[in-house]
mmCIF file of C-alpha atoms and ligand atoms in Angstrom:
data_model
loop_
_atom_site.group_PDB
_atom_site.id
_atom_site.type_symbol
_atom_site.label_atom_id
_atom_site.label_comp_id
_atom_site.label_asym_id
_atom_site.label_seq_id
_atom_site.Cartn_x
_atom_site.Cartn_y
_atom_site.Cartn_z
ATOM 1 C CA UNK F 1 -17.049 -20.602 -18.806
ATOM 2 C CA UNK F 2 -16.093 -22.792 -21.642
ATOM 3 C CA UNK F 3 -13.581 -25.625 -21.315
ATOM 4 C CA UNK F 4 -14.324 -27.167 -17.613
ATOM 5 C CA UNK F 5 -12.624 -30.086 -18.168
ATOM 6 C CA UNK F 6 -9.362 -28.315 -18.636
ATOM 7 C CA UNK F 7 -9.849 -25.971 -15.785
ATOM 8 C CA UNK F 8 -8.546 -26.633 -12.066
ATOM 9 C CA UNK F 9 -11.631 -27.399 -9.704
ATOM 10 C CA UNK F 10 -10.555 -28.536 -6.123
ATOM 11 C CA UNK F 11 -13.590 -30.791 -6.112
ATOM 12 C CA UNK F 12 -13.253 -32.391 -9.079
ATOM 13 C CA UNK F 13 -11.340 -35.462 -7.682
ATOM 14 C CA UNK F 14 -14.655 -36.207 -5.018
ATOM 15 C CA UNK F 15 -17.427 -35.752 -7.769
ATOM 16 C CA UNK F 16 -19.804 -38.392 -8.349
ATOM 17 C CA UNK F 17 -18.259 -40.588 -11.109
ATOM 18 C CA UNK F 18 -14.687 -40.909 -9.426
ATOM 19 C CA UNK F 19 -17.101 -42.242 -6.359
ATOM 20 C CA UNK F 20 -19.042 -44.536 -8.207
ATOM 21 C CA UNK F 21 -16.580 -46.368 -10.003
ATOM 22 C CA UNK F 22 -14.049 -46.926 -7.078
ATOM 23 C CA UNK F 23 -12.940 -50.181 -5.981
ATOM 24 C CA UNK F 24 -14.641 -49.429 -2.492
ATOM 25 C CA UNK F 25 -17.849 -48.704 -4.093
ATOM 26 C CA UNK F 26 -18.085 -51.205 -6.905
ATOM 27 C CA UNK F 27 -19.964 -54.198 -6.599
ATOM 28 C CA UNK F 28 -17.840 -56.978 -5.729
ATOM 29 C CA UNK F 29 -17.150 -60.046 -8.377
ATOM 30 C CA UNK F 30 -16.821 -63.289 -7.734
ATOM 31 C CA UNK F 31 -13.881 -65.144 -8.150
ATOM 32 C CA UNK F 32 -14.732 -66.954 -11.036
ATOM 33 C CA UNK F 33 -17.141 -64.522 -12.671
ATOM 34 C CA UNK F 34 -16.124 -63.142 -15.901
ATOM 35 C CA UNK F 35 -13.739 -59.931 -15.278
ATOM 36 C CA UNK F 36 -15.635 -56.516 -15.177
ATOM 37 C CA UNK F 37 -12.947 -55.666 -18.576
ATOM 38 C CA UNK F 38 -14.975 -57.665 -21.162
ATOM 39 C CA UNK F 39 -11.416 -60.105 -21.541
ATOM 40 C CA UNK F 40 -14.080 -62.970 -21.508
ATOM 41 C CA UNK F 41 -11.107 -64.306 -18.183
ATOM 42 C CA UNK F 42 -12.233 -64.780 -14.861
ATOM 43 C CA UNK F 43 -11.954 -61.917 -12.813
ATOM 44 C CA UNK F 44 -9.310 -64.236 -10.491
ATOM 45 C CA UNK F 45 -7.334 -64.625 -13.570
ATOM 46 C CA UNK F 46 -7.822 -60.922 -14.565
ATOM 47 C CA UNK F 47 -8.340 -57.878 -12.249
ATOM 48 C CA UNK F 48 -8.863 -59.564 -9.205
ATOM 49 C CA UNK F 49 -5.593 -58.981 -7.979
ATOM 50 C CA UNK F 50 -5.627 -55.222 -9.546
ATOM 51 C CA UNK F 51 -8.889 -54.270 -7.864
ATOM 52 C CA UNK F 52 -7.462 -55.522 -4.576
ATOM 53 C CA UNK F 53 -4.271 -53.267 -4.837
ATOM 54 C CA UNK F 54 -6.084 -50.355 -5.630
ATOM 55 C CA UNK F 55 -8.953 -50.818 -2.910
ATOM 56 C CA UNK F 56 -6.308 -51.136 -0.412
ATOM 57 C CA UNK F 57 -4.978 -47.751 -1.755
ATOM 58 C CA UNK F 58 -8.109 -46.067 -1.855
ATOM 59 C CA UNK F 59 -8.362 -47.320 1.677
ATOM 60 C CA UNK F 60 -5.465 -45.488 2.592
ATOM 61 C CA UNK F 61 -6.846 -42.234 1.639
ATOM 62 C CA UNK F 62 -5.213 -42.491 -2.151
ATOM 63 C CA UNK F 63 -7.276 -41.231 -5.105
ATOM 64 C CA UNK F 64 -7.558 -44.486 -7.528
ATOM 65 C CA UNK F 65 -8.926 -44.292 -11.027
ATOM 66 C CA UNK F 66 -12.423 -45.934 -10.958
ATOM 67 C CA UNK F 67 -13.695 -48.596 -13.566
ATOM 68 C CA UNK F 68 -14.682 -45.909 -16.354
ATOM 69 C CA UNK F 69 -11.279 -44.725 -16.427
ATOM 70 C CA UNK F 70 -9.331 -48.369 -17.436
ATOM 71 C CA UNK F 71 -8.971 -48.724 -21.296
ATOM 72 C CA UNK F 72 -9.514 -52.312 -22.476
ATOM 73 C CA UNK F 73 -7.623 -53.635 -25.083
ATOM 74 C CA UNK F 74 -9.984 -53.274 -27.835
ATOM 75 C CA UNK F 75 -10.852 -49.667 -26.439
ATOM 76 C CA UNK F 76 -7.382 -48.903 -26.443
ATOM 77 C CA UNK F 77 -6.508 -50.535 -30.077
ATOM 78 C CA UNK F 78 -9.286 -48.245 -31.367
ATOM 79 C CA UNK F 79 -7.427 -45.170 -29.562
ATOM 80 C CA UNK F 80 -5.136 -46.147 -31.717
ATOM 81 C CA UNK F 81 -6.242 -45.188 -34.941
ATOM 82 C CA UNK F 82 -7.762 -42.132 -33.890
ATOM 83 C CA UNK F 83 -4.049 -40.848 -32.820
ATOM 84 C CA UNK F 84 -2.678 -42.562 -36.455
ATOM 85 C CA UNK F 85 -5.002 -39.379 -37.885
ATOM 86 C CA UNK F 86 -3.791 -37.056 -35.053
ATOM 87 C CA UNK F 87 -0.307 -37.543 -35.776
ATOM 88 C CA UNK F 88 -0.518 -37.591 -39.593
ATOM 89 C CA UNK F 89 -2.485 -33.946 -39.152
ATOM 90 C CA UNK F 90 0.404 -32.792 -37.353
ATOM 91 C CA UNK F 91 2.605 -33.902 -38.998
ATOM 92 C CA UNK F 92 0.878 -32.289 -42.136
ATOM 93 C CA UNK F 93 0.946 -29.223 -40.870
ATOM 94 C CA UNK F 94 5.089 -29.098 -39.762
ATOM 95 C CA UNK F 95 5.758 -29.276 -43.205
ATOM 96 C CA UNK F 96 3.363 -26.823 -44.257
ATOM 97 C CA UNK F 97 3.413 -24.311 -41.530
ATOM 98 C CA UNK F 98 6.054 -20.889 -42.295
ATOM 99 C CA UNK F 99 5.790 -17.366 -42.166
ATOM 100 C CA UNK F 100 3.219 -15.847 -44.395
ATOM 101 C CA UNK F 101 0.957 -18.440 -43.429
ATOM 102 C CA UNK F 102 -2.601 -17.512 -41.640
ATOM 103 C CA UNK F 103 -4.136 -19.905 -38.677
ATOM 104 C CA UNK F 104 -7.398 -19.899 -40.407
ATOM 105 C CA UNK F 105 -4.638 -21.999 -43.016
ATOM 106 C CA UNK F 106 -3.757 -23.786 -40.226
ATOM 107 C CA UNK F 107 -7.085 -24.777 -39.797
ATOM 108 C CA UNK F 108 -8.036 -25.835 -43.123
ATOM 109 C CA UNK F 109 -5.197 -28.050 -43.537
ATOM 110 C CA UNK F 110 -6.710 -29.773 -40.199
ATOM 111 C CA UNK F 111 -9.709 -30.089 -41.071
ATOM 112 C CA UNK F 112 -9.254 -31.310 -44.434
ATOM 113 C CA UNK F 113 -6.875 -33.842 -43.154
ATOM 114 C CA UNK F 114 -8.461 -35.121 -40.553
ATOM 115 C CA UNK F 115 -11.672 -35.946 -42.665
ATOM 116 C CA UNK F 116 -9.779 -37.158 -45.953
ATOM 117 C CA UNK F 117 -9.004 -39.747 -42.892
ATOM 118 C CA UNK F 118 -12.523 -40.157 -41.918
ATOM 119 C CA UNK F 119 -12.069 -38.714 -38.452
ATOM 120 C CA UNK F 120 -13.828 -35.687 -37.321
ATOM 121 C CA UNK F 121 -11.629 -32.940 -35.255
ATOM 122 C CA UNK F 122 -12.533 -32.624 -31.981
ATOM 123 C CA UNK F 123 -12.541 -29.022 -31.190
ATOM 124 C CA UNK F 124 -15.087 -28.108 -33.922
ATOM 125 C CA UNK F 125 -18.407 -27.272 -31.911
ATOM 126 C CA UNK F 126 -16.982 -28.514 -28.655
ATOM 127 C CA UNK F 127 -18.380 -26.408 -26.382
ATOM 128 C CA UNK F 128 -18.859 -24.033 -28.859
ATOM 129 C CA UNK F 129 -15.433 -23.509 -30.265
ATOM 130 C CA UNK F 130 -15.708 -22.308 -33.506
ATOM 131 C CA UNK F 131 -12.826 -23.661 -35.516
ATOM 132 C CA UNK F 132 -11.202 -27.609 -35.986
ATOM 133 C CA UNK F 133 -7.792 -26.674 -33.979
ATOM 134 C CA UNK F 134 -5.848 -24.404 -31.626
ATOM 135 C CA UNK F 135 -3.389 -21.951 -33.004
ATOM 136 C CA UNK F 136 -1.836 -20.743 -30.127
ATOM 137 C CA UNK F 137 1.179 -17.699 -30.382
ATOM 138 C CA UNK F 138 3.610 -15.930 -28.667
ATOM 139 C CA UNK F 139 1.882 -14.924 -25.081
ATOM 140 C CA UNK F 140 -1.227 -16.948 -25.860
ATOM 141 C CA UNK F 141 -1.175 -19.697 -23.610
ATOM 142 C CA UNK F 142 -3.510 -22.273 -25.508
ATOM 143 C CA UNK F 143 -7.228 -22.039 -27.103
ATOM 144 C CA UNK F 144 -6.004 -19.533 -29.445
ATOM 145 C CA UNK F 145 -9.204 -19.406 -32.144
ATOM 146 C CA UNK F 146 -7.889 -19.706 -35.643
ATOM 147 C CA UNK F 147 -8.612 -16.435 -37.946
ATOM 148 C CA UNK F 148 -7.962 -15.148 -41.139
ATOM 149 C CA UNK F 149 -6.618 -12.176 -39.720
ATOM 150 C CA UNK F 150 -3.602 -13.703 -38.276
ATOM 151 C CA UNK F 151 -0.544 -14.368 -40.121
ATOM 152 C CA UNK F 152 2.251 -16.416 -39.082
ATOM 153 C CA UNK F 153 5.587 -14.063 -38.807
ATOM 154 C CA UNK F 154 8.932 -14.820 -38.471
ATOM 155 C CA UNK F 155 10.128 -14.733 -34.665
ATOM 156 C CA UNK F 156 6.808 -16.325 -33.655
ATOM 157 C CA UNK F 157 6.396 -19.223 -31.452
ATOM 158 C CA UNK F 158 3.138 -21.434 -32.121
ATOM 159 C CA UNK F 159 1.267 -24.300 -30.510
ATOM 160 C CA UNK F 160 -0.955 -26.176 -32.733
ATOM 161 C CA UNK F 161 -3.051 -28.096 -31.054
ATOM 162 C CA UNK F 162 -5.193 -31.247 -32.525
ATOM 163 C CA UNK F 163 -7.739 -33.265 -31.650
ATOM 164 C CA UNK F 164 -9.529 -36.233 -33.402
ATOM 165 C CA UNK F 165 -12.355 -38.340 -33.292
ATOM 166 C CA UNK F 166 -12.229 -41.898 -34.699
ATOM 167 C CA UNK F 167 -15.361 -44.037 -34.394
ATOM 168 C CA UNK F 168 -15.977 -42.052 -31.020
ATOM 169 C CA UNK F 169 -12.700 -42.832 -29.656
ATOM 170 C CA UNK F 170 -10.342 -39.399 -29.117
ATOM 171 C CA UNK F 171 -6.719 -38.722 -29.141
ATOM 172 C CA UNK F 172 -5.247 -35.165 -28.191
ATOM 173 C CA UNK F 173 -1.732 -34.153 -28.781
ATOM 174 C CA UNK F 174 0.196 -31.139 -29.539
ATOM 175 C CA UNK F 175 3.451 -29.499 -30.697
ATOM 176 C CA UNK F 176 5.252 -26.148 -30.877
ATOM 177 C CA UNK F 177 6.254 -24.605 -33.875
ATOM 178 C CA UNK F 178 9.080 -21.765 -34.319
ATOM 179 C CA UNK F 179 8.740 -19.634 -37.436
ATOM 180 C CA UNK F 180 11.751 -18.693 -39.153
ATOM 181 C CA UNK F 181 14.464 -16.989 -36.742
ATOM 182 C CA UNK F 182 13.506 -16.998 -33.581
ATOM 183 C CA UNK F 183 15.114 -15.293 -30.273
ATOM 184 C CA UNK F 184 17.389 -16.922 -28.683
ATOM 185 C CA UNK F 185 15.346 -16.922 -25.471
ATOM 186 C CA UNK F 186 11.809 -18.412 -27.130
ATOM 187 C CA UNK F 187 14.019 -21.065 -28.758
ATOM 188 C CA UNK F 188 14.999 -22.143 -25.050
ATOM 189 C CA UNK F 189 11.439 -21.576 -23.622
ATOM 190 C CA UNK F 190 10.275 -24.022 -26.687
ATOM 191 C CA UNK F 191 13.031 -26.551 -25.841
ATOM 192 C CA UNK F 192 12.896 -27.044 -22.507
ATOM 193 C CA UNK F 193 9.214 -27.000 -22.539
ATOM 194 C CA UNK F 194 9.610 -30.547 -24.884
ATOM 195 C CA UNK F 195 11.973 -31.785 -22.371
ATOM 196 C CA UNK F 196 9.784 -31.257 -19.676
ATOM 197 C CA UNK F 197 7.679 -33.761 -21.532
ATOM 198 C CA UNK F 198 10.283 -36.205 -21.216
ATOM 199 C CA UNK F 199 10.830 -35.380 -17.651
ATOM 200 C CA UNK F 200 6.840 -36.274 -16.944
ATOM 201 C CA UNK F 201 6.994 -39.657 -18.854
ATOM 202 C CA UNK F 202 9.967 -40.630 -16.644
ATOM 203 C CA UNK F 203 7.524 -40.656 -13.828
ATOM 204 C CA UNK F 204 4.792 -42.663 -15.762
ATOM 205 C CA UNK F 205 4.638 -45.927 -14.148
ATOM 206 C CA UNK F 206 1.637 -48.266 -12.590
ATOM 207 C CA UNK F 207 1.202 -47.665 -9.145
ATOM 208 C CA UNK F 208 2.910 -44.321 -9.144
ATOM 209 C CA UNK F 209 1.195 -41.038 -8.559
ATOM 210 C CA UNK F 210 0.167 -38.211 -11.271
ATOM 211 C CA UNK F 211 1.891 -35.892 -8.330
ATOM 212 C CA UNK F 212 5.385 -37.312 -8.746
ATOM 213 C CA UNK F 213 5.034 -36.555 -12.921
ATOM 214 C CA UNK F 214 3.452 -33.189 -12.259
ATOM 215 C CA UNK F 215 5.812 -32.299 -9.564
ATOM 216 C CA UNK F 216 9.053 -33.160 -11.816
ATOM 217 C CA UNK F 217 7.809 -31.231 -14.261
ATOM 218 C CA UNK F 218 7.205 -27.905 -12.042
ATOM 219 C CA UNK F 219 11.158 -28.706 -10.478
ATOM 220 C CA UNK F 220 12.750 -29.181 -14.096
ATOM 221 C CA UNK F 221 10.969 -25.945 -15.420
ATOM 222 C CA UNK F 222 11.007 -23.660 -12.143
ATOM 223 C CA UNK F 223 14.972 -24.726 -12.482
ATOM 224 C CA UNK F 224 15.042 -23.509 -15.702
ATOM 225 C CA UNK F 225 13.733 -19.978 -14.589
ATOM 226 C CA UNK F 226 10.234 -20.532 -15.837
ATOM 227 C CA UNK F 227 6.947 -20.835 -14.185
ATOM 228 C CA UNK F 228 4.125 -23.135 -14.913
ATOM 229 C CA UNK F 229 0.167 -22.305 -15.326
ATOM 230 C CA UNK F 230 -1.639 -23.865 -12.648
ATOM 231 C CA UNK F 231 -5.093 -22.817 -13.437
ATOM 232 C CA UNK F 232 -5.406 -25.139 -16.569
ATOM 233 C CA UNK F 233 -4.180 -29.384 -16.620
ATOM 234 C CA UNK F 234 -4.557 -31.867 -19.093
ATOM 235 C CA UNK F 235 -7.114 -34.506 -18.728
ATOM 236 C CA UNK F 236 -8.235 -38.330 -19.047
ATOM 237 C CA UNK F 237 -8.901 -38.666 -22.788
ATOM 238 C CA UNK F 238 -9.928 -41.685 -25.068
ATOM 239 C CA UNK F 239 -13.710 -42.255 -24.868
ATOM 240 C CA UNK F 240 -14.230 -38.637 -24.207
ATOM 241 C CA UNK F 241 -12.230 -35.743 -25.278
ATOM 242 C CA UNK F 242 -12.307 -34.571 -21.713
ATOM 243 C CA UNK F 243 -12.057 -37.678 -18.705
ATOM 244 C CA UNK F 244 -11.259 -37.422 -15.213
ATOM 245 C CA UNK F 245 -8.684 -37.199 -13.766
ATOM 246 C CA UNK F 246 -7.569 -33.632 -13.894
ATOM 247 C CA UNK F 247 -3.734 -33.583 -14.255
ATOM 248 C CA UNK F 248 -2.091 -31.003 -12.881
ATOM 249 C CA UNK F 249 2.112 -30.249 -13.168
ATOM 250 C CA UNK F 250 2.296 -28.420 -10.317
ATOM 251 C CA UNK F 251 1.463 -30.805 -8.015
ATOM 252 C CA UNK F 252 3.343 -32.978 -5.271
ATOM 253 C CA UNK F 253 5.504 -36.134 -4.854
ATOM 254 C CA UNK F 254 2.624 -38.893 -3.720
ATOM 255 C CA UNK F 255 -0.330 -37.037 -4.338
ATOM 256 C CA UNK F 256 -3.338 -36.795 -6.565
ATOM 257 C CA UNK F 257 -4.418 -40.003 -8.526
ATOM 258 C CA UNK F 258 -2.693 -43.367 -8.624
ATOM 259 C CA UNK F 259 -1.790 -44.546 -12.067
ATOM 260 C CA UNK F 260 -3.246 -47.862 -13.064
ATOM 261 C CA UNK F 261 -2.190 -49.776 -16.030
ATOM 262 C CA UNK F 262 -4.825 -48.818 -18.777
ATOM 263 C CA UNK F 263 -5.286 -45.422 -17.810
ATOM 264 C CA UNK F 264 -4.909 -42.634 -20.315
ATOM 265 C CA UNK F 265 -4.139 -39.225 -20.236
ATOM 266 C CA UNK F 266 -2.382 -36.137 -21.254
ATOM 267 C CA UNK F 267 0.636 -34.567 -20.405
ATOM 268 C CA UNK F 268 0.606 -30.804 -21.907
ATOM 269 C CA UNK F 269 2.371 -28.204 -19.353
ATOM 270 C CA UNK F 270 1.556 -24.997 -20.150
ATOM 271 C CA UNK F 271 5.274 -23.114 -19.160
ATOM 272 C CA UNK F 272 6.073 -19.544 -19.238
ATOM 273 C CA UNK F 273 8.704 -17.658 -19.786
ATOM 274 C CA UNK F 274 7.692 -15.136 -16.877
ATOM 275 C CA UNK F 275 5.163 -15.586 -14.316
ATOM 276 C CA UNK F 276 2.087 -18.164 -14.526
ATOM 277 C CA UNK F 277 -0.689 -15.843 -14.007
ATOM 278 C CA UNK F 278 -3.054 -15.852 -16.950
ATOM 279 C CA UNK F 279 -6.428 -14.703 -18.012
ATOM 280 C CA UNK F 280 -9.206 -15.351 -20.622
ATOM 281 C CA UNK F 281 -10.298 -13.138 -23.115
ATOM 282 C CA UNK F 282 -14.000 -11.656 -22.514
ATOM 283 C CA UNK F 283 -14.745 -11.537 -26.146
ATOM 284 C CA UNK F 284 -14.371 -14.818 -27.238
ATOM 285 C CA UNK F 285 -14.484 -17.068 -24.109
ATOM 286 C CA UNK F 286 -11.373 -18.983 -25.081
ATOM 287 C CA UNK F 287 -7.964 -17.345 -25.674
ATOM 288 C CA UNK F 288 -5.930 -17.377 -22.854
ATOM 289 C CA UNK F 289 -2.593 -14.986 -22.134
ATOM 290 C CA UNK F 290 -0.064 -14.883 -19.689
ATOM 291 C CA UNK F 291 -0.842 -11.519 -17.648
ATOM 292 C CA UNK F 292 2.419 -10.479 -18.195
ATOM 293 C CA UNK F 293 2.304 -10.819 -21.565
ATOM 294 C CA UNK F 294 5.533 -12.886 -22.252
ATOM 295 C CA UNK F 295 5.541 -15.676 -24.096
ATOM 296 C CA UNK F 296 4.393 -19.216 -23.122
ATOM 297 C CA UNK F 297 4.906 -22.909 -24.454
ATOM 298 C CA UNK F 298 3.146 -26.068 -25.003
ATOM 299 C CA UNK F 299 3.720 -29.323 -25.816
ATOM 300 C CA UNK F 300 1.106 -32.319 -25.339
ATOM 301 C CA UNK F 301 1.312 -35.914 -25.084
ATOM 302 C CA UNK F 302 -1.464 -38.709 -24.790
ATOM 303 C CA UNK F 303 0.177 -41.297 -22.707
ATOM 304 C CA UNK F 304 -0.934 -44.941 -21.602
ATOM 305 C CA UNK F 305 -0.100 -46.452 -18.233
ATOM 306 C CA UNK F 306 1.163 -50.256 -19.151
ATOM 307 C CA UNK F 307 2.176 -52.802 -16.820
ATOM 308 C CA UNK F 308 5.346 -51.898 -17.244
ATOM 309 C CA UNK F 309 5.708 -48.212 -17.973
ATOM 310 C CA UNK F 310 3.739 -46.540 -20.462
ATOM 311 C CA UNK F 311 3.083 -46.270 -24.287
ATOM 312 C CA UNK F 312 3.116 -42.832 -26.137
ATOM 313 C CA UNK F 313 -0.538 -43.005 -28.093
ATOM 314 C CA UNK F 314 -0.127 -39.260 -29.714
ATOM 315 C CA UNK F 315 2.682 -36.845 -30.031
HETATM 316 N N1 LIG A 401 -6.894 -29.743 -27.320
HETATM 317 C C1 LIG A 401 -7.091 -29.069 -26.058
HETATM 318 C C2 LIG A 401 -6.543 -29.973 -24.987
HETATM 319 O O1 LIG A 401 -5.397 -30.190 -24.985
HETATM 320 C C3 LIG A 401 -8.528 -28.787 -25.807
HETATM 321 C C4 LIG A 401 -9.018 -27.670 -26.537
HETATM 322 S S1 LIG A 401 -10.670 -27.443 -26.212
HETATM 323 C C5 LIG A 401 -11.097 -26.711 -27.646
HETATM 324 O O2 LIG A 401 -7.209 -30.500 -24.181
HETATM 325 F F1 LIG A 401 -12.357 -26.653 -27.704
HETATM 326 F F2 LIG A 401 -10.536 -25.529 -27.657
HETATM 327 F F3 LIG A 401 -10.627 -27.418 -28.624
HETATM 328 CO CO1 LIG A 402 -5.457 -32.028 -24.068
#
């Protein structure tokens, strides 16, 4: 199985790393020791206070993000300019992308983008995907494989996903794509699958939980008569393409990890138009479509918790 990171995996949240870098296990500083962040501040003037709050969490049974998984600044900065390529490929391809077009064109104009920027897309040899982005249509739910045998056609609905390394720092982010005239009904799947978005970010705060973002998201589309795919999340993403934690948006009010100021990750709900059961395709190890074969949407944000909210990084 390709893709792990992306998958659901009930253990996930105890494996080794998330242990290691917790506030419970984590050697203790002292007060005035230079903070564990590399601000050059002592920790008392630095994360002191932050370590406590989340150790006392953790202590109350909460999952907290360990160490590994709070950006510095300068880690962040550099985050950055990886998504300053991300969105410029995007953005390349809305104006580009219309009917006639193939996704092995989509592909092109990615990859030649994102190196005439000196970044490197992601998805190329990740795992073994073969191609620099993912063209995902219709009742493919996402890690459609670009191919010269597909042409864009009017009606369609497509995700293009992007990816891009900058210096070894990642940003992730994608966007949906009608072509031409599309039915009525895709055009609302597409729509309210981008507010849903907004509906998540609402919820991004420090010392919320990723539960009350993925479980808004689940409400707003389940009361839009759609369903949500539960067997693939989005992810922690800036030093790897893939971080913990897992984020799923079907989750609950309180639950899964607290979000701590300098945390990063995605918000990409895969939502369908019927029911949320999908499956991979044998041949390729990537493609995945909803069982029912109706269509499905995608849109994907990179998001960082602040102190007082969050900051888009890639859209
Ligand atoms: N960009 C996808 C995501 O949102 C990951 C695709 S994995 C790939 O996480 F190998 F297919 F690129
Ligand atoms: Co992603």
């Amino acid at each position: 199985m390709s893709f792990q990171g992306r998958m659901r995996n009930t253990t996930r949240t105890q494996s080794g790393p998330l242990r290691n870098f917790s506030p419970v296990n984590v050697k203790k500083l002292g007060r005035n020791d230079p903070c564990w962040c590399g601000s050059g501040k002592k920790y008392k003037q630095c994360h002191n206070q932050f370590d406590q709050r989340l150790e006392s969490l953790e202590l109350q049974g909460h999952i907290v993000p360990g160490r590994n998984l709070i950006k510095t600044p300068a880690q962040i900065q550099a985050i950055r300019e990886s998504a300053k390529i991300n969105i410029a490929v995007l953005d390349y391809v809305a104006e580009h992308i219309q009917a006639g077009v193939t996704t092995e064109e989509i592909d092109r104009w990615v990859y030649e983008q994102t190196v005439k920027y000196h970044g490197i897309p992601a998805p190329l040899h990740y795992e073994g995907f073969p191609k620099s982005v993912c063209t995902s249509i219709n009742q493919v739910v996402c890690h459609g494989i670009p191919s010269p045998d597909v042409v864009l056609k009017e009606g369609d609905i497509v995700n293009v996903d992007a990816s891009t390394i900058l210096n070894g720092y990642f940003s992730d982010s994608s966007r949906m794509f009608c072509i031409g005239q599309v039915s009525e009904e895709k055009r609302r799947l597409v729509e309210v699958t981008k507010q849903s978005i907004d509906v998540g970010l609402e919820q991004v705060k420090p010392w919320g939980f990723l539960g009350d973002m993925g479980h808004a998201i689940h409400d707003f589309a389940r009361a839009n008569g759609y369903s949500v795919v539960r067997d693939i999340g989005g992810h922690g993403v800036g030093l790897e393409f893939h971080e913990d934690p897992w984020v799923s948006y079907v989750s609950h009010r309180g639950e899964e990890m607290v979000m701590a100021p300098g945390m990063m990750f995605t918000i990409e709900p895969m939502i369908n138009m019927g029911k949320e059961d999908i499956y991979i395709d044998d041949s390729d190890g990537w493609t995945v479509y909803t069982e029912d074969g109706l269509p499905s949407a995608q849109w994907e944000v990179q998001v960082l918790v602040t102190e007082s909210g969050y900051e888009i990084i890639s859209y």
